[in-house]
Coordinates of C-alpha atoms and ligand atoms in Angstrom, one line a residue:
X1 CA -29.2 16.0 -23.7
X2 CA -30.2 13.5 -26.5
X3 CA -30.0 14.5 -30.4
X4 CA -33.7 15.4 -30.2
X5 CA -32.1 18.8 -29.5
X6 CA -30.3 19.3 -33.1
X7 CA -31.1 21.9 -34.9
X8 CA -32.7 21.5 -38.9
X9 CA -35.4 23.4 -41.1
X10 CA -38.3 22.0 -40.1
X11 CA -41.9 22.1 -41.3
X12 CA -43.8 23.2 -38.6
X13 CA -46.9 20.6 -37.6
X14 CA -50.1 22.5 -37.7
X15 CA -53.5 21.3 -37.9
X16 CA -54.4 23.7 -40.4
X17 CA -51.9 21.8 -43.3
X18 CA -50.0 25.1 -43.9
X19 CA -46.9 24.6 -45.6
X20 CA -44.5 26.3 -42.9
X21 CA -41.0 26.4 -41.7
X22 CA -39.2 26.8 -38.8
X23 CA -35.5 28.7 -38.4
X24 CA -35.1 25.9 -35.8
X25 CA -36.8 23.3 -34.1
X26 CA -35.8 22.2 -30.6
X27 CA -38.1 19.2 -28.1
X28 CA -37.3 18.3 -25.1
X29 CA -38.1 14.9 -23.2
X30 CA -37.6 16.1 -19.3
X31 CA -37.8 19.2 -17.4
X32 CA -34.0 18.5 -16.9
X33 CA -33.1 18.9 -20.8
X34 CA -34.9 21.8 -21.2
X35 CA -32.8 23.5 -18.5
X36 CA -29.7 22.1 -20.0
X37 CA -30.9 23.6 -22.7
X38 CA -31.6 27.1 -21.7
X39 CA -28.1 26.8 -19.6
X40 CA -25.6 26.1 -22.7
X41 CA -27.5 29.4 -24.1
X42 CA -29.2 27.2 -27.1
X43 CA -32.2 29.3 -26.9
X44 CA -32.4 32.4 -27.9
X45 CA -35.0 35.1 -29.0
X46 CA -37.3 34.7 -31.3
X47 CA -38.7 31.6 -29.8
X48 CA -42.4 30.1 -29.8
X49 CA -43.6 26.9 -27.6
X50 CA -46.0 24.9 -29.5
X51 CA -48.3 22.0 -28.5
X52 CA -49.5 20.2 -32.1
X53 CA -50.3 23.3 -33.9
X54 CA -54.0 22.6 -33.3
X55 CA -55.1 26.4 -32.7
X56 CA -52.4 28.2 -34.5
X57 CA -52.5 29.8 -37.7
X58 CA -49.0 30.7 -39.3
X59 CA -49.0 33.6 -42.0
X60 CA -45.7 32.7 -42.9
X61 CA -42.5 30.9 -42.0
X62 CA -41.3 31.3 -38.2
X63 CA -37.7 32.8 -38.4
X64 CA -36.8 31.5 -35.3
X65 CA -36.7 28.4 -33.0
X66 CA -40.3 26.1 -32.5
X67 CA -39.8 24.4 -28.6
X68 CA -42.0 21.5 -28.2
X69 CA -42.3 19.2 -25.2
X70 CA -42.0 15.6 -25.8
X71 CA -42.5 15.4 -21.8
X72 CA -44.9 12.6 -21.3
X73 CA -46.5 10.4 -18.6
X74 CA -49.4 10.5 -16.1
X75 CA -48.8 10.0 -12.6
X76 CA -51.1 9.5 -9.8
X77 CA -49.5 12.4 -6.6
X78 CA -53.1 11.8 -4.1
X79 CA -55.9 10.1 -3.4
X80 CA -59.2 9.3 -1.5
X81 CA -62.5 7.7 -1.9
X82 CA -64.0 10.5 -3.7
X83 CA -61.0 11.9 -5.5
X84 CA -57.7 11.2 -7.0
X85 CA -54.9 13.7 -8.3
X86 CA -53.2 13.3 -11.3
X87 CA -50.0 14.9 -12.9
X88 CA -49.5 14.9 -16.9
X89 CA -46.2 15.7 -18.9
X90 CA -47.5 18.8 -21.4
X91 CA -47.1 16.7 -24.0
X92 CA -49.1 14.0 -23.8
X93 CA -51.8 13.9 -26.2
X94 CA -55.0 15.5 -24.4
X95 CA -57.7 12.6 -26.1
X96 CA -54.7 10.1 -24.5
X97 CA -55.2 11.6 -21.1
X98 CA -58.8 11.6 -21.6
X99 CA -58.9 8.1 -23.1
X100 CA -56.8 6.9 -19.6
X101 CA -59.5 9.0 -17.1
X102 CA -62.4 7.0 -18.8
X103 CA -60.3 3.6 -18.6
X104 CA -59.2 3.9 -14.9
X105 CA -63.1 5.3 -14.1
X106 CA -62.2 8.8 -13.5
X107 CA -65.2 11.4 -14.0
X108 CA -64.7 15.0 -15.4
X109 CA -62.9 15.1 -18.5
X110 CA -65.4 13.1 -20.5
X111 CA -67.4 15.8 -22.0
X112 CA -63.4 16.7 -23.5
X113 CA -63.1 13.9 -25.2
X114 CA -61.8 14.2 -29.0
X115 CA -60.1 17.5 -28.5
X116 CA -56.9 17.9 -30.3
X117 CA -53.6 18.9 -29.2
X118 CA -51.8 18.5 -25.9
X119 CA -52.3 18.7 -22.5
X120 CA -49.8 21.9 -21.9
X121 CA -51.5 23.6 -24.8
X122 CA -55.1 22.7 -22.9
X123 CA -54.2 24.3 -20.2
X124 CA -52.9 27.5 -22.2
X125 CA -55.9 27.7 -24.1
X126 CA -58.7 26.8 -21.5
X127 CA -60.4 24.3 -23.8
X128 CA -63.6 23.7 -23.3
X129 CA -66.8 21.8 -24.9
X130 CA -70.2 20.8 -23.8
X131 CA -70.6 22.5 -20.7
X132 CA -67.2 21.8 -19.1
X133 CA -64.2 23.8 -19.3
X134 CA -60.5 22.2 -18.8
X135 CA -60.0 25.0 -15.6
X136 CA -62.8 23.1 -14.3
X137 CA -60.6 20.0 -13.4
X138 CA -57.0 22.0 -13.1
X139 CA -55.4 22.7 -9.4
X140 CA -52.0 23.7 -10.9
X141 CA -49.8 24.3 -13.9
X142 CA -45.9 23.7 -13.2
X143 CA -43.8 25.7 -15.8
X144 CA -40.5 26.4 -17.0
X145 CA -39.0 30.5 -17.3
X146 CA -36.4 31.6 -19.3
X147 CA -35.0 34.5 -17.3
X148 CA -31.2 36.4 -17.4
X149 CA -30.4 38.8 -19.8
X150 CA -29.2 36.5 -22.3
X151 CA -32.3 33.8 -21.4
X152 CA -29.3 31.8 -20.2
X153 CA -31.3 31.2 -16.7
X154 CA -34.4 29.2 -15.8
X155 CA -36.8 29.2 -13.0
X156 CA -39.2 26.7 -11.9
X157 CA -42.4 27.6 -10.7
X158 CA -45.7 26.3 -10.2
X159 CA -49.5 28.6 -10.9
X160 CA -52.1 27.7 -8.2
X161 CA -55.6 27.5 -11.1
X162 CA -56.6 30.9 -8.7
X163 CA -53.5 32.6 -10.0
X164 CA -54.0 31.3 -13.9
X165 CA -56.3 34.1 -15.0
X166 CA -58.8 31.7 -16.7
X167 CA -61.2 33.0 -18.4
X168 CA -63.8 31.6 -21.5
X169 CA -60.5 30.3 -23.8
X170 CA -58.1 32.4 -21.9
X171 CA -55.5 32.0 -19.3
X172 CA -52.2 34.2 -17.6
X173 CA -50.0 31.9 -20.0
X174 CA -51.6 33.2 -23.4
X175 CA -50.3 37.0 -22.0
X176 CA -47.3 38.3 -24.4
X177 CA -45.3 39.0 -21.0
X178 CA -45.5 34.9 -20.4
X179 CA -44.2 34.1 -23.7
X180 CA -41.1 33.1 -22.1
X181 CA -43.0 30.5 -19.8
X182 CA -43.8 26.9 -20.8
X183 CA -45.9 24.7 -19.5
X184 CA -44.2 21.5 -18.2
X185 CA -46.9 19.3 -16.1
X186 CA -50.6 20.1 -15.7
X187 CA -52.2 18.8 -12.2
X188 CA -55.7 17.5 -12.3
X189 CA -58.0 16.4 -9.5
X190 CA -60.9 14.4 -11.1
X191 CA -63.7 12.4 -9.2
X192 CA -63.8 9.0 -8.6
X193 CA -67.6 8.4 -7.8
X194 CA -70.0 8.9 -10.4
X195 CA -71.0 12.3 -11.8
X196 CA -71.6 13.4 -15.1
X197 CA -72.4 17.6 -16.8
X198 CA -75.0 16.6 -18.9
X199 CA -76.8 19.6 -19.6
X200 CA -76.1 20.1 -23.4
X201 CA -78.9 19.3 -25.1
X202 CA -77.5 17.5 -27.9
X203 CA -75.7 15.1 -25.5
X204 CA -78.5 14.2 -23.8
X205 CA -80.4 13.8 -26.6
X206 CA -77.3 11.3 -27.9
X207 CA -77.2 9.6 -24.6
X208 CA -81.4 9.0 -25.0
X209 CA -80.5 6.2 -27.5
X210 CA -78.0 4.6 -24.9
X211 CA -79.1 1.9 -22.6
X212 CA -77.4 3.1 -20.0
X213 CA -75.2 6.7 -18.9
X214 CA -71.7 5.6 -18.4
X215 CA -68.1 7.1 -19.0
X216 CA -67.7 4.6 -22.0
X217 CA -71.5 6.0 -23.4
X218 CA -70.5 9.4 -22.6
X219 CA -67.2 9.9 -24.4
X220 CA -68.6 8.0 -27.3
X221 CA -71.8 10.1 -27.5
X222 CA -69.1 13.3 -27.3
X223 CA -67.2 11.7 -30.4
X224 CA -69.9 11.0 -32.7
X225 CA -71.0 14.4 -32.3
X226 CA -67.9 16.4 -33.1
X227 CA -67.3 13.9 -35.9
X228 CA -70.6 14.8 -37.3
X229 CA -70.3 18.8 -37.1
X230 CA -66.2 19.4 -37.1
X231 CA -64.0 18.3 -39.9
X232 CA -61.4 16.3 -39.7
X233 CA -57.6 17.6 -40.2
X234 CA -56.7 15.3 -41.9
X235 CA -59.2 15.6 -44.6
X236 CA -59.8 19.5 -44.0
X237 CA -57.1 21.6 -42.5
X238 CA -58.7 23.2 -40.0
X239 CA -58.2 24.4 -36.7
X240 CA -61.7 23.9 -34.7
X241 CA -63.5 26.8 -33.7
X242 CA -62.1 29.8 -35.6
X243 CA -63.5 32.4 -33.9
X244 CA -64.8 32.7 -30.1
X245 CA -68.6 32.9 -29.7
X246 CA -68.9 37.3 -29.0
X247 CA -70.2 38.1 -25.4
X248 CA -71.7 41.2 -25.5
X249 CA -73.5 43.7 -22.9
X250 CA -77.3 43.1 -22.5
X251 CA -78.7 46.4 -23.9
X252 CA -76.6 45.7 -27.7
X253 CA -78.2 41.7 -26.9
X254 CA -81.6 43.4 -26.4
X255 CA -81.7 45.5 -29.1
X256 CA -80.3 42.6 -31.8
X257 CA -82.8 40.6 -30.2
X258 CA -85.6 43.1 -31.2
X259 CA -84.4 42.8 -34.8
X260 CA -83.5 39.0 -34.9
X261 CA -85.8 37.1 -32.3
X262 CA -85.0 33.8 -33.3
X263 CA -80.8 34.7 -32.4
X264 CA -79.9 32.1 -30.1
X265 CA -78.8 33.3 -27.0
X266 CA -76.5 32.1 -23.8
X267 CA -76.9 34.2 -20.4
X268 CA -74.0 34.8 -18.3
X269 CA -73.6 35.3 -14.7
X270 CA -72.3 38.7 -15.2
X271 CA -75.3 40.1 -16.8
X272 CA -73.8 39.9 -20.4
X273 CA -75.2 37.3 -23.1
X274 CA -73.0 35.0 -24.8
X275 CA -74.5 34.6 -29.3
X276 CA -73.3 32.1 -30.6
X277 CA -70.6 33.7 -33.7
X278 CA -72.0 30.3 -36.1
X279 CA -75.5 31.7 -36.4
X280 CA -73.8 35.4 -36.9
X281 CA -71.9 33.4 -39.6
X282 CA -74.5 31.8 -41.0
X283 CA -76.6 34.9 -41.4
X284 CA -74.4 36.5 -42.9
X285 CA -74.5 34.0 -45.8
X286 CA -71.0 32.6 -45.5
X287 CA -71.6 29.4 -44.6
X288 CA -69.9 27.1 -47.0
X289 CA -68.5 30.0 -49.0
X290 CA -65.3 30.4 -50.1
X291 CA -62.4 32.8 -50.5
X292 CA -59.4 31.2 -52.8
X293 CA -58.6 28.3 -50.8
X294 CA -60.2 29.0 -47.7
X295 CA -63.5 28.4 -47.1
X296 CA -66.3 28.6 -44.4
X297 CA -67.0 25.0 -43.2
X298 CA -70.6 24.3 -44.5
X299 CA -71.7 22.2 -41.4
X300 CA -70.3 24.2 -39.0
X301 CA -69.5 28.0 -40.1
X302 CA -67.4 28.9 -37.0
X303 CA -64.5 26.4 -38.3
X304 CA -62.5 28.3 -41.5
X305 CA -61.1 25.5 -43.1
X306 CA -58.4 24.7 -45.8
X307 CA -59.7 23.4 -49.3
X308 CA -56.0 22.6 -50.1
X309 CA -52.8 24.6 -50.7
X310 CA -53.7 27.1 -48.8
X311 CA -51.8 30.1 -47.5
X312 CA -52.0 31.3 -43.8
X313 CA -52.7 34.8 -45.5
X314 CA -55.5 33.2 -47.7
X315 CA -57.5 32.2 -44.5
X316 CA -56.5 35.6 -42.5
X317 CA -58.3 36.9 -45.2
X318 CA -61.2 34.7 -45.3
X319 CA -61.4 35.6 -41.4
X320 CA -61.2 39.2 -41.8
X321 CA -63.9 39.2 -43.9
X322 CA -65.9 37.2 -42.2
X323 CA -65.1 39.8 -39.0
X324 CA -66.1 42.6 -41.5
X325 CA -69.5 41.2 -42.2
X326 CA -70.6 40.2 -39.2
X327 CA -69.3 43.9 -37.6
X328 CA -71.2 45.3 -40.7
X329 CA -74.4 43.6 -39.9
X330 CA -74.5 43.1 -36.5
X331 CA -72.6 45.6 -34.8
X332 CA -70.1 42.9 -32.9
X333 CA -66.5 42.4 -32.9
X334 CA -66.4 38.6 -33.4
X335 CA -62.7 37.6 -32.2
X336 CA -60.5 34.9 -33.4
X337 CA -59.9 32.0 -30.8
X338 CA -57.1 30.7 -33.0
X339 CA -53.5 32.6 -32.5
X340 CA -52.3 34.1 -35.7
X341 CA -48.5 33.9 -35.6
X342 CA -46.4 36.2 -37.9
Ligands
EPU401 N1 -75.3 27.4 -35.2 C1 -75.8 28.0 -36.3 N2 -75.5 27.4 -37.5 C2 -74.7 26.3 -37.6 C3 -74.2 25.7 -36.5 C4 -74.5 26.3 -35.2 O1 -76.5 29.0 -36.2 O2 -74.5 25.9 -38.8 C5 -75.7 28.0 -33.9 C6 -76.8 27.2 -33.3 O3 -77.7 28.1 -32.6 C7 -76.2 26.3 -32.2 C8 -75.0 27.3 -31.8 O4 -74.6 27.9 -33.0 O5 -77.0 26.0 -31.2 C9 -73.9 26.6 -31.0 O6 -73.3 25.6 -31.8 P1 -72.5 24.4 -31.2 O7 -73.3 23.8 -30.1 O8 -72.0 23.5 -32.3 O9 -71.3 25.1 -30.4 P2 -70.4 26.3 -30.8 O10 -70.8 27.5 -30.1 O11 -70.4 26.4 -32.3 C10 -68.6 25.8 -28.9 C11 -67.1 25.7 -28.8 C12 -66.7 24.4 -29.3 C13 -67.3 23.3 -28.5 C14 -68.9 23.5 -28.7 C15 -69.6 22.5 -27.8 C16 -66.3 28.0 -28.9 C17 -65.6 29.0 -29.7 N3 -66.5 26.8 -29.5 O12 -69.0 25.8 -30.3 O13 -65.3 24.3 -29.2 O14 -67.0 22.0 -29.0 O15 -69.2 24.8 -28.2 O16 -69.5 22.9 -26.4 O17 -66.6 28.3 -27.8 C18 -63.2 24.8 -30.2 O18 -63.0 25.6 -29.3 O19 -62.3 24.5 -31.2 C19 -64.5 24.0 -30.3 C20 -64.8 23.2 -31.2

């Protein structure tokens, strides 16, 4: 065990630029330490596993221990003409893993491109983004218990993607009965002949101006976009989509669409419409409003972002009334994608 393990107050890193601390703060580099670790009885309850803090929103200090994995690397564990099977450490960066399937010629995670946060925390959180979702390319997650009365025992085990749960931005691993199961390695099969989702309109409008579709053209055209409608952290705390886009049964979609013909709408295969929670948003008049130091992002209103110095609390309460207009209006729930924590 290396002195990675050493325990300090640590500000916890979050996309949002919340000023937050942590009891404790543990990483880990290897499957191996983090079983040493759970063995000499280092962790104990409360505990949270964090990626980068990309789609978390702390409404205060964390009064316990933050585990992160510093497990890195991407192997190659198959092959054959058409495909190739890869195995990432949860914590490499997901852009970095993206960045390597586009340099080695590796089609499917393209359209993924520019995500933040880390490949674990992908898998978690199902991310998804012009018409592919990270499920879509997943054949296993291997993870890590903590087990034993006194979380002094560990168990290996590895989630076929059948028994993952996934759903739109869901998974079995966001269930409060996993909480004591981290991600270790996500295993990927991707293709290796050419084949490209394409169906978003704005991409293929993007990829119009290129000479040519490639993986190079595609990630780019995926980039420029999301720098021209998200914000970035750096500049705006923010934590990407705040809310997920409502899917709600087709009679409430017919009737709304009654009042509001020109709502933009998203059939599912189960016979429910997905609405797209911006243009609630936007309707309701919050785009680019603010609320203390939280405000509505004016280019995109389904990312709440931080003007500066703000409060976890500030923005719960920019979202919450946000929910309450949109509820008030419209008659639907809108639900945060982001975890609140606290
Ligand atoms: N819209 C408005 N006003 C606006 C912006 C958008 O009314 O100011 C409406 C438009 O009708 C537009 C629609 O919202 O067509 C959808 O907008 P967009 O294509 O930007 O996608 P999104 O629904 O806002 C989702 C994901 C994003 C992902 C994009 C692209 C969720 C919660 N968000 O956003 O994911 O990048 O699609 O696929 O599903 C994230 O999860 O953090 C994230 C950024």
């Amino acid at each position: 065990m290396s002195g990675s393990g050493e325990e300090r107050l640590i500000k916890i890193p979050n996309t949002f630029g919340l000023n937050v601390h942590a009891a404790a703060w543990l990483e880990y580099a290897s499957i191996e330490e983090l079983e040493q670790w759970i063995a000499c009885g280092h962790i104990t309850a409360p505990y949270l596993h964090i990626g980068s803090g990309s789609n978390l929103l702390f409404l205060d200090d964390y009064r316990g221990m933050v585990l992160h994995s510093g497990i890195t690397g991407i192997t190659v564990t198959g092959e054959d003409t058409d495909r190739i099977e890869l195995r990432v450490g949860a914590g490499v960066l997901w852009d970095d893993f993206v960045a390597y399937t586009v340099e080695h010629r590796l089609y499917g995670a393209e359209n993924l491109s520019h995500i933040p946060g880390e490949t674990g925390a992908a898998a978690v959180q199902n991310i998804g983004a012009y018409g592919v979702e990270v499920k879509d390319l997943i054949t296993a997650v291997e993870t890590v218990s903590l087990s034993g009365e006194k979380h002094t025992h560990s168990e290996r085990r590895t989630y076929a993607v059948g028994e993952c749960a996934y759903a739109y931005r869901d998974s079995l691993f966001k269930r409060p009965e996993m909480k004591h199961c981290f991600v270790t390695h996500v295993r990927f099969c991707l293709r290796k002949q050419e084949h490209y989702t394409l169906n978003y309109g704005i991409l293929k409008q993007e990829l119009a101006a290129q000479p040519a579709v490639t993986l190079v053209a595609v990630r780019q055209a995926i980039i420029r976009i999301r720098n021209s409608k998200l914000p970035d952290p750096r500049v705006w705390g923010n934590a990407g989509s705040f809310f997920k886009n409502p899917v709600v049964p087709y009679a409430l979609f017919e009737r709304l669409h009654g009042q509001y013909p020109q709502m933009p709408f998203y059939a599912q295969d189960d016979g429910l419409v997905k609405i797209p929670a911006a243009w609630l948003i936007e309707q309701c008049g919050w785009k680019g409003r603010s609320l203390g130091a939280a405000a509505v992002y004016d280019k995109q209103p389904l990312v709440l972002v931080n003007r500066g110095g703000a409060t976890g609390q500030e923005i719960k309460a920019l979202s919450d009334a946000v929910q309450q207009s949109v509820h008030h209006r419209f008659g639907i729930e809108i639900q945060p994608e982001v975890n609140f924590i606290g």
